[in-house]
């Protein structure tokens, strides 16, 4: 994974057909997805359950680009190796998920995966300050995690500006997750974000049988920034 700050669109398979992940991933990559965002939820850290490392391992061979695994689970540490073994390129943990985020980030990097740090909407940018040299990506949640299709929280844009300033010339991606569409993408891209996760805004209107809308939706987000 070579670092660059160009805008990357990362469709979230949370909005895909759960019975057809392999074909959905191939379709969305063929339609221009840069990364594939994989939302792991445990029904404890967030009020929803998706899937775990076995599903990640099963979908890995279908992903040609970057497998970006967003862990919305607590605790995180006992499962890091399993997600790394499943083939995750990026493993992101929440600062709110436990008392030892520093250790968690070290453990992620020790597997060889890139380490991501996610901040909920209620968590300030300063929470990332002591961790900047331990992370490869900061995920700014622009909805409260747990569900796709929620409304973008505009007060989070200022946090992106602050983080961009704090990061300086470190090779750290800023990822935006939640409510990204052609109306909100330009706000966060202008503030310094480079990875734009989008679930409902990418998958709406399309299917494996009719994937062209995926491409139109991706191009609409790209064109907006
Ligand atoms: C929310 C997830 C997101 C979600 C985004 O907890 O982390 O990745 O899929 O969905 P949209 O783009 O529909 O807000
Ligand atoms: Zn996510």
PDB file of C-alpha atoms and ligand atoms in Angstrom:
ATOM      1  CA  UNK A   1       0.000   0.000   0.000  1.00  0.00           C
ATOM      2  CA  UNK A   2       1.721   3.157  -1.207  1.00  0.00           C
ATOM      3  CA  UNK A   3       0.724   6.357   0.602  1.00  0.00           C
ATOM      4  CA  UNK A   4      -0.959   9.151  -1.306  1.00  0.00           C
ATOM      5  CA  UNK A   5      -3.364  11.904  -0.444  1.00  0.00           C
ATOM      6  CA  UNK A   6      -5.561  11.736  -3.542  1.00  0.00           C
ATOM      7  CA  UNK A   7      -9.264  11.241  -2.813  1.00  0.00           C
ATOM      8  CA  UNK A   8     -10.223   7.571  -2.546  1.00  0.00           C
ATOM      9  CA  UNK A   9     -13.809   6.297  -2.516  1.00  0.00           C
ATOM     10  CA  UNK A  10     -14.341   3.349  -0.176  1.00  0.00           C
ATOM     11  CA  UNK A  11     -17.770   1.720  -0.562  1.00  0.00           C
ATOM     12  CA  UNK A  12     -19.005   0.151   2.676  1.00  0.00           C
ATOM     13  CA  UNK A  13     -20.362  -3.362   2.145  1.00  0.00           C
ATOM     14  CA  UNK A  14     -22.742  -2.677   5.035  1.00  0.00           C
ATOM     15  CA  UNK A  15     -25.065  -1.451   2.261  1.00  0.00           C
ATOM     16  CA  UNK A  16     -24.416  -4.445  -0.042  1.00  0.00           C
ATOM     17  CA  UNK A  17     -26.405  -7.676  -0.350  1.00  0.00           C
ATOM     18  CA  UNK A  18     -25.143  -9.732   2.613  1.00  0.00           C
ATOM     19  CA  UNK A  19     -25.913 -12.981   0.774  1.00  0.00           C
ATOM     20  CA  UNK A  20     -23.711 -11.970  -2.129  1.00  0.00           C
ATOM     21  CA  UNK A  21     -20.605 -10.183  -0.827  1.00  0.00           C
ATOM     22  CA  UNK A  22     -18.162 -11.677  -3.339  1.00  0.00           C
ATOM     23  CA  UNK A  23     -20.144 -10.567  -6.376  1.00  0.00           C
ATOM     24  CA  UNK A  24     -21.010  -7.200  -4.803  1.00  0.00           C
ATOM     25  CA  UNK A  25     -17.328  -6.455  -4.152  1.00  0.00           C
ATOM     26  CA  UNK A  26     -16.327  -7.448  -7.676  1.00  0.00           C
ATOM     27  CA  UNK A  27     -19.121  -5.282  -9.083  1.00  0.00           C
ATOM     28  CA  UNK A  28     -18.266  -2.205  -7.059  1.00  0.00           C
ATOM     29  CA  UNK A  29     -14.537  -2.528  -7.804  1.00  0.00           C
ATOM     30  CA  UNK A  30     -15.290  -2.893 -11.523  1.00  0.00           C
ATOM     31  CA  UNK A  31     -17.331   0.309 -11.184  1.00  0.00           C
ATOM     32  CA  UNK A  32     -14.416   2.282  -9.753  1.00  0.00           C
ATOM     33  CA  UNK A  33     -14.153   1.689  -5.996  1.00  0.00           C
ATOM     34  CA  UNK A  34     -10.665   2.512  -4.673  1.00  0.00           C
ATOM     35  CA  UNK A  35     -10.891   0.666  -1.331  1.00  0.00           C
ATOM     36  CA  UNK A  36     -13.443  -1.734   0.179  1.00  0.00           C
ATOM     37  CA  UNK A  37     -14.673  -0.721   3.653  1.00  0.00           C
ATOM     38  CA  UNK A  38     -15.720  -3.600   5.906  1.00  0.00           C
ATOM     39  CA  UNK A  39     -17.820  -2.775   8.988  1.00  0.00           C
ATOM     40  CA  UNK A  40     -17.487  -5.230  11.873  1.00  0.00           C
ATOM     41  CA  UNK A  41     -20.073  -4.701  14.644  1.00  0.00           C
ATOM     42  CA  UNK A  42     -20.528  -6.649  17.861  1.00  0.00           C
ATOM     43  CA  UNK A  43     -23.884  -5.601  19.340  1.00  0.00           C
ATOM     44  CA  UNK A  44     -22.011  -4.343  22.407  1.00  0.00           C
ATOM     45  CA  UNK A  45     -19.788  -1.429  21.388  1.00  0.00           C
ATOM     46  CA  UNK A  46     -22.479  -0.490  18.854  1.00  0.00           C
ATOM     47  CA  UNK A  47     -26.158  -1.448  18.819  1.00  0.00           C
ATOM     48  CA  UNK A  48     -25.907  -3.683  15.738  1.00  0.00           C
ATOM     49  CA  UNK A  49     -24.214  -6.952  14.735  1.00  0.00           C
ATOM     50  CA  UNK A  50     -22.667  -7.678  11.347  1.00  0.00           C
ATOM     51  CA  UNK A  51     -19.961 -10.365  11.018  1.00  0.00           C
ATOM     52  CA  UNK A  52     -16.489 -11.340  12.172  1.00  0.00           C
ATOM     53  CA  UNK A  53     -13.104 -12.601  10.979  1.00  0.00           C
ATOM     54  CA  UNK A  54     -14.430 -15.700   9.167  1.00  0.00           C
ATOM     55  CA  UNK A  55     -16.527 -13.551   6.847  1.00  0.00           C
ATOM     56  CA  UNK A  56     -13.584 -11.206   6.325  1.00  0.00           C
ATOM     57  CA  UNK A  57     -11.390 -14.164   5.332  1.00  0.00           C
ATOM     58  CA  UNK A  58     -14.088 -15.424   2.953  1.00  0.00           C
ATOM     59  CA  UNK A  59     -14.442 -12.107   1.138  1.00  0.00           C
ATOM     60  CA  UNK A  60     -10.707 -11.352   0.993  1.00  0.00           C
ATOM     61  CA  UNK A  61     -10.066 -13.248  -2.285  1.00  0.00           C
ATOM     62  CA  UNK A  62     -12.737 -11.117  -3.970  1.00  0.00           C
ATOM     63  CA  UNK A  63     -11.014  -7.826  -3.043  1.00  0.00           C
ATOM     64  CA  UNK A  64      -8.321  -6.665  -5.481  1.00  0.00           C
ATOM     65  CA  UNK A  65      -7.876  -3.252  -3.877  1.00  0.00           C
ATOM     66  CA  UNK A  66      -7.460  -2.362  -0.196  1.00  0.00           C
ATOM     67  CA  UNK A  67      -9.400  -4.245   2.489  1.00  0.00           C
ATOM     68  CA  UNK A  68     -10.215  -1.583   5.079  1.00  0.00           C
ATOM     69  CA  UNK A  69     -11.620  -3.219   8.218  1.00  0.00           C
ATOM     70  CA  UNK A  70     -13.452  -0.947  10.673  1.00  0.00           C
ATOM     71  CA  UNK A  71     -13.793  -2.658  14.037  1.00  0.00           C
ATOM     72  CA  UNK A  72     -16.777  -1.442  16.063  1.00  0.00           C
ATOM     73  CA  UNK A  73     -16.148  -3.989  18.782  1.00  0.00           C
ATOM     74  CA  UNK A  74     -15.013  -4.028  22.403  1.00  0.00           C
ATOM     75  CA  UNK A  75     -12.692  -5.462  23.495  1.00  0.00           C
ATOM     76  CA  UNK A  76     -10.521  -5.193  20.369  1.00  0.00           C
ATOM     77  CA  UNK A  77      -7.185  -6.742  21.323  1.00  0.00           C
ATOM     78  CA  UNK A  78      -8.200 -10.442  21.471  1.00  0.00           C
ATOM     79  CA  UNK A  79      -9.387 -10.288  17.839  1.00  0.00           C
ATOM     80  CA  UNK A  80      -6.630  -8.276  16.120  1.00  0.00           C
ATOM     81  CA  UNK A  81      -4.614 -11.285  14.976  1.00  0.00           C
ATOM     82  CA  UNK A  82      -7.715 -12.963  13.560  1.00  0.00           C
ATOM     83  CA  UNK A  83      -8.535  -9.935  11.392  1.00  0.00           C
ATOM     84  CA  UNK A  84      -4.906  -9.659  10.299  1.00  0.00           C
ATOM     85  CA  UNK A  85      -4.914 -13.371   9.400  1.00  0.00           C
ATOM     86  CA  UNK A  86      -8.125 -12.744   7.446  1.00  0.00           C
ATOM     87  CA  UNK A  87      -6.095 -10.432   5.219  1.00  0.00           C
ATOM     88  CA  UNK A  88      -7.050  -6.931   6.348  1.00  0.00           C
ATOM     89  CA  UNK A  89      -4.756  -4.242   4.923  1.00  0.00           C
ATOM     90  CA  UNK A  90      -6.014  -1.616   7.382  1.00  0.00           C
ATOM     91  CA  UNK A  91      -7.439  -2.422  10.824  1.00  0.00           C
ATOM     92  CA  UNK A  92      -9.179   0.476  12.549  1.00  0.00           C
ATOM     93  CA  UNK A  93     -10.083   0.497  16.240  1.00  0.00           C
ATOM     94  CA  UNK A  94     -12.092   3.076  18.162  1.00  0.00           C
ATOM     95  CA  UNK A  95     -10.430   5.239  20.797  1.00  0.00           C
ATOM     96  CA  UNK A  96     -13.629   4.789  22.836  1.00  0.00           C
ATOM     97  CA  UNK A  97     -13.479   0.976  22.726  1.00  0.00           C
ATOM     98  CA  UNK A  98     -11.201   0.442  25.705  1.00  0.00           C
ATOM     99  CA  UNK A  99      -8.702   1.879  28.155  1.00  0.00           C
ATOM    100  CA  UNK A 100      -5.548   0.971  26.197  1.00  0.00           C
ATOM    101  CA  UNK A 101      -5.791   2.332  22.660  1.00  0.00           C
ATOM    102  CA  UNK A 102      -2.007   2.911  22.529  1.00  0.00           C
ATOM    103  CA  UNK A 103      -1.402  -0.803  23.111  1.00  0.00           C
ATOM    104  CA  UNK A 104      -4.113  -1.700  20.589  1.00  0.00           C
ATOM    105  CA  UNK A 105      -2.481   0.399  17.848  1.00  0.00           C
ATOM    106  CA  UNK A 106       0.912  -1.139  18.581  1.00  0.00           C
ATOM    107  CA  UNK A 107      -0.625  -4.603  18.378  1.00  0.00           C
ATOM    108  CA  UNK A 108      -2.236  -3.813  15.012  1.00  0.00           C
ATOM    109  CA  UNK A 109       1.055  -2.588  13.540  1.00  0.00           C
ATOM    110  CA  UNK A 110       2.867  -5.625  14.938  1.00  0.00           C
ATOM    111  CA  UNK A 111       0.734  -7.830  12.652  1.00  0.00           C
ATOM    112  CA  UNK A 112       1.960  -5.905   9.598  1.00  0.00           C
ATOM    113  CA  UNK A 113      -1.420  -4.276   8.959  1.00  0.00           C
ATOM    114  CA  UNK A 114      -1.838  -0.505   8.805  1.00  0.00           C
ATOM    115  CA  UNK A 115      -3.281   0.904  12.040  1.00  0.00           C
ATOM    116  CA  UNK A 116      -6.388   3.071  12.012  1.00  0.00           C
ATOM    117  CA  UNK A 117      -7.865   5.104  14.858  1.00  0.00           C
ATOM    118  CA  UNK A 118     -11.582   5.970  14.771  1.00  0.00           C
ATOM    119  CA  UNK A 119     -13.148   8.886  16.644  1.00  0.00           C
ATOM    120  CA  UNK A 120     -16.870   8.999  17.415  1.00  0.00           C
ATOM    121  CA  UNK A 121     -18.703  12.290  16.802  1.00  0.00           C
ATOM    122  CA  UNK A 122     -18.546  13.076  20.545  1.00  0.00           C
ATOM    123  CA  UNK A 123     -14.769  12.621  20.774  1.00  0.00           C
ATOM    124  CA  UNK A 124     -12.522  15.656  20.163  1.00  0.00           C
ATOM    125  CA  UNK A 125      -9.553  15.746  17.768  1.00  0.00           C
ATOM    126  CA  UNK A 126      -7.214  16.083  20.791  1.00  0.00           C
ATOM    127  CA  UNK A 127      -7.853  12.410  21.609  1.00  0.00           C
ATOM    128  CA  UNK A 128      -5.641  11.554  18.629  1.00  0.00           C
ATOM    129  CA  UNK A 129      -2.777  13.882  19.598  1.00  0.00           C
ATOM    130  CA  UNK A 130      -0.685  11.398  21.633  1.00  0.00           C
ATOM    131  CA  UNK A 131      -1.164   8.714  18.977  1.00  0.00           C
ATOM    132  CA  UNK A 132      -0.177  10.457  15.747  1.00  0.00           C
ATOM    133  CA  UNK A 133       3.070   8.530  15.322  1.00  0.00           C
ATOM    134  CA  UNK A 134       1.311   5.201  15.882  1.00  0.00           C
ATOM    135  CA  UNK A 135      -1.390   5.529  13.239  1.00  0.00           C
ATOM    136  CA  UNK A 136      -1.628   5.246   9.465  1.00  0.00           C
ATOM    137  CA  UNK A 137      -5.232   6.443   9.279  1.00  0.00           C
ATOM    138  CA  UNK A 138      -7.647   8.452  11.392  1.00  0.00           C
ATOM    139  CA  UNK A 139     -11.317   7.697  10.782  1.00  0.00           C
ATOM    140  CA  UNK A 140     -13.579  10.619  11.634  1.00  0.00           C
ATOM    141  CA  UNK A 141     -17.061   9.273  12.249  1.00  0.00           C
ATOM    142  CA  UNK A 142     -19.598  11.714  10.874  1.00  0.00           C
ATOM    143  CA  UNK A 143     -22.519   9.657  12.221  1.00  0.00           C
ATOM    144  CA  UNK A 144     -22.807   7.672  15.438  1.00  0.00           C
ATOM    145  CA  UNK A 145     -21.550   4.215  14.446  1.00  0.00           C
ATOM    146  CA  UNK A 146     -23.901   1.275  14.115  1.00  0.00           C
ATOM    147  CA  UNK A 147     -26.020   1.808  11.037  1.00  0.00           C
ATOM    148  CA  UNK A 148     -25.797   2.915   7.426  1.00  0.00           C
ATOM    149  CA  UNK A 149     -28.010   5.593   5.965  1.00  0.00           C
ATOM    150  CA  UNK A 150     -27.814   8.119   8.823  1.00  0.00           C
ATOM    151  CA  UNK A 151     -27.601  11.868   8.459  1.00  0.00           C
ATOM    152  CA  UNK A 152     -24.145  13.491   8.252  1.00  0.00           C
ATOM    153  CA  UNK A 153     -23.257  15.451  11.424  1.00  0.00           C
ATOM    154  CA  UNK A 154     -21.921  18.776  10.159  1.00  0.00           C
ATOM    155  CA  UNK A 155     -20.147  19.768  13.383  1.00  0.00           C
ATOM    156  CA  UNK A 156     -17.572  17.010  12.654  1.00  0.00           C
ATOM    157  CA  UNK A 157     -16.108  18.942   9.693  1.00  0.00           C
ATOM    158  CA  UNK A 158     -14.173  21.245  12.028  1.00  0.00           C
ATOM    159  CA  UNK A 159     -12.550  18.164  13.568  1.00  0.00           C
ATOM    160  CA  UNK A 160     -11.193  17.189  10.143  1.00  0.00           C
ATOM    161  CA  UNK A 161      -9.572  20.621   9.796  1.00  0.00           C
ATOM    162  CA  UNK A 162      -7.993  20.267  13.246  1.00  0.00           C
ATOM    163  CA  UNK A 163      -6.702  16.761  12.535  1.00  0.00           C
ATOM    164  CA  UNK A 164      -5.261  17.768   9.172  1.00  0.00           C
ATOM    165  CA  UNK A 165      -3.292  20.500  10.944  1.00  0.00           C
ATOM    166  CA  UNK A 166      -2.131  18.120  13.708  1.00  0.00           C
ATOM    167  CA  UNK A 167      -1.001  15.460  11.205  1.00  0.00           C
ATOM    168  CA  UNK A 168       1.319  17.865   9.349  1.00  0.00           C
ATOM    169  CA  UNK A 169       3.501  15.939   6.914  1.00  0.00           C
ATOM    170  CA  UNK A 170       3.049  12.542   8.577  1.00  0.00           C
ATOM    171  CA  UNK A 171       1.799   9.831   6.205  1.00  0.00           C
ATOM    172  CA  UNK A 172      -1.602   9.515   7.875  1.00  0.00           C
ATOM    173  CA  UNK A 173      -4.847   9.211   5.927  1.00  0.00           C
ATOM    174  CA  UNK A 174      -7.967  11.017   7.108  1.00  0.00           C
ATOM    175  CA  UNK A 175     -11.024   8.885   6.455  1.00  0.00           C
ATOM    176  CA  UNK A 176     -14.638  10.048   6.719  1.00  0.00           C
ATOM    177  CA  UNK A 177     -17.318   7.545   7.643  1.00  0.00           C
ATOM    178  CA  UNK A 178     -21.040   8.262   7.703  1.00  0.00           C
ATOM    179  CA  UNK A 179     -23.452  10.211   5.553  1.00  0.00           C
ATOM    180  CA  UNK A 180     -20.962  10.827   2.744  1.00  0.00           C
ATOM    181  CA  UNK A 181     -22.690  11.783  -0.521  1.00  0.00           C
ATOM    182  CA  UNK A 182     -22.097  14.386  -3.254  1.00  0.00           C
ATOM    183  CA  UNK A 183     -23.402  17.149  -0.968  1.00  0.00           C
ATOM    184  CA  UNK A 184     -21.182  16.355   2.041  1.00  0.00           C
ATOM    185  CA  UNK A 185     -18.044  14.927   0.349  1.00  0.00           C
ATOM    186  CA  UNK A 186     -16.765  18.351  -0.824  1.00  0.00           C
ATOM    187  CA  UNK A 187     -16.937  19.722   2.738  1.00  0.00           C
ATOM    188  CA  UNK A 188     -14.694  17.037   4.202  1.00  0.00           C
ATOM    189  CA  UNK A 189     -12.381  16.852   1.180  1.00  0.00           C
ATOM    190  CA  UNK A 190     -11.792  20.604   1.457  1.00  0.00           C
ATOM    191  CA  UNK A 191     -11.008  20.146   5.150  1.00  0.00           C
ATOM    192  CA  UNK A 192      -8.293  17.589   4.298  1.00  0.00           C
ATOM    193  CA  UNK A 193      -9.918  14.144   4.165  1.00  0.00           C
ATOM    194  CA  UNK A 194      -8.669  11.701   1.519  1.00  0.00           C
ATOM    195  CA  UNK A 195     -10.596   8.453   2.122  1.00  0.00           C
ATOM    196  CA  UNK A 196     -14.356   8.798   1.744  1.00  0.00           C
ATOM    197  CA  UNK A 197     -16.402   5.838   2.977  1.00  0.00           C
ATOM    198  CA  UNK A 198     -19.877   5.658   1.480  1.00  0.00           C
ATOM    199  CA  UNK A 199     -22.451   2.921   1.924  1.00  0.00           C
ATOM    200  CA  UNK A 200     -25.938   3.970   0.952  1.00  0.00           C
ATOM    201  CA  UNK A 201     -24.733   6.683  -1.458  1.00  0.00           C
ATOM    202  CA  UNK A 202     -22.776   4.100  -3.505  1.00  0.00           C
ATOM    203  CA  UNK A 203     -25.097   1.076  -3.428  1.00  0.00           C
ATOM    204  CA  UNK A 204     -28.403   2.898  -3.951  1.00  0.00           C
ATOM    205  CA  UNK A 205     -30.212   2.055  -7.152  1.00  0.00           C
ATOM    206  CA  UNK A 206     -27.863  -0.741  -8.230  1.00  0.00           C
ATOM    207  CA  UNK A 207     -27.365  -4.482  -7.812  1.00  0.00           C
ATOM    208  CA  UNK A 208     -25.024  -7.229  -8.971  1.00  0.00           C
ATOM    209  CA  UNK A 209     -27.307  -7.711 -11.997  1.00  0.00           C
ATOM    210  CA  UNK A 210     -27.422  -3.963 -12.656  1.00  0.00           C
ATOM    211  CA  UNK A 211     -24.112  -2.516 -11.410  1.00  0.00           C
ATOM    212  CA  UNK A 212     -24.004   0.628 -13.577  1.00  0.00           C
ATOM    213  CA  UNK A 213     -25.619   2.800 -10.833  1.00  0.00           C
ATOM    214  CA  UNK A 214     -22.686   1.894  -8.536  1.00  0.00           C
ATOM    215  CA  UNK A 215     -20.371   3.516 -11.062  1.00  0.00           C
ATOM    216  CA  UNK A 216     -22.599   6.547 -11.503  1.00  0.00           C
ATOM    217  CA  UNK A 217     -22.820   6.982  -7.729  1.00  0.00           C
ATOM    218  CA  UNK A 218     -19.038   6.676  -7.273  1.00  0.00           C
ATOM    219  CA  UNK A 219     -18.378   9.149 -10.093  1.00  0.00           C
ATOM    220  CA  UNK A 220     -20.904  11.593  -8.606  1.00  0.00           C
ATOM    221  CA  UNK A 221     -19.036  11.595  -5.286  1.00  0.00           C
ATOM    222  CA  UNK A 222     -15.660  11.906  -7.037  1.00  0.00           C
ATOM    223  CA  UNK A 223     -16.901  14.745  -9.217  1.00  0.00           C
ATOM    224  CA  UNK A 224     -18.242  16.636  -6.182  1.00  0.00           C
ATOM    225  CA  UNK A 225     -14.877  17.019  -4.467  1.00  0.00           C
TER     226      UNK A 225
HETATM  227  C1  LIG B   1     -21.503   3.131  10.324  1.00  0.00           C
HETATM  228  C2  LIG B   1     -20.462   2.474   9.432  1.00  0.00           C
HETATM  229  C3  LIG B   1     -20.368   3.092   8.091  1.00  0.00           C
HETATM  230  C4  LIG B   1     -21.625   3.000   7.275  1.00  0.00           C
HETATM  231  C5  LIG B   1     -21.733   4.218   6.443  1.00  0.00           C
HETATM  232  O1  LIG B   1     -21.386   2.635  11.611  1.00  0.00           O
HETATM  233  O2  LIG B   1     -19.199   2.545  10.043  1.00  0.00           O
HETATM  234  O3  LIG B   1     -19.257   2.593   7.370  1.00  0.00           O
HETATM  235  O4  LIG B   1     -21.690   1.886   6.437  1.00  0.00           O
HETATM  236  O5  LIG B   1     -22.964   4.179   5.808  1.00  0.00           O
HETATM  237  P1  LIG B   1     -23.552   5.445   5.052  1.00  0.00           P
HETATM  238  O6  LIG B   1     -22.570   5.815   3.991  1.00  0.00           O
HETATM  239  O7  LIG B   1     -24.834   4.913   4.502  1.00  0.00           O
HETATM  240  O8  LIG B   1     -23.737   6.525   6.074  1.00  0.00           O
HETATM  241 ZN1  LIG B   2     -17.352   2.081   8.855  1.00  0.00          ZN
END
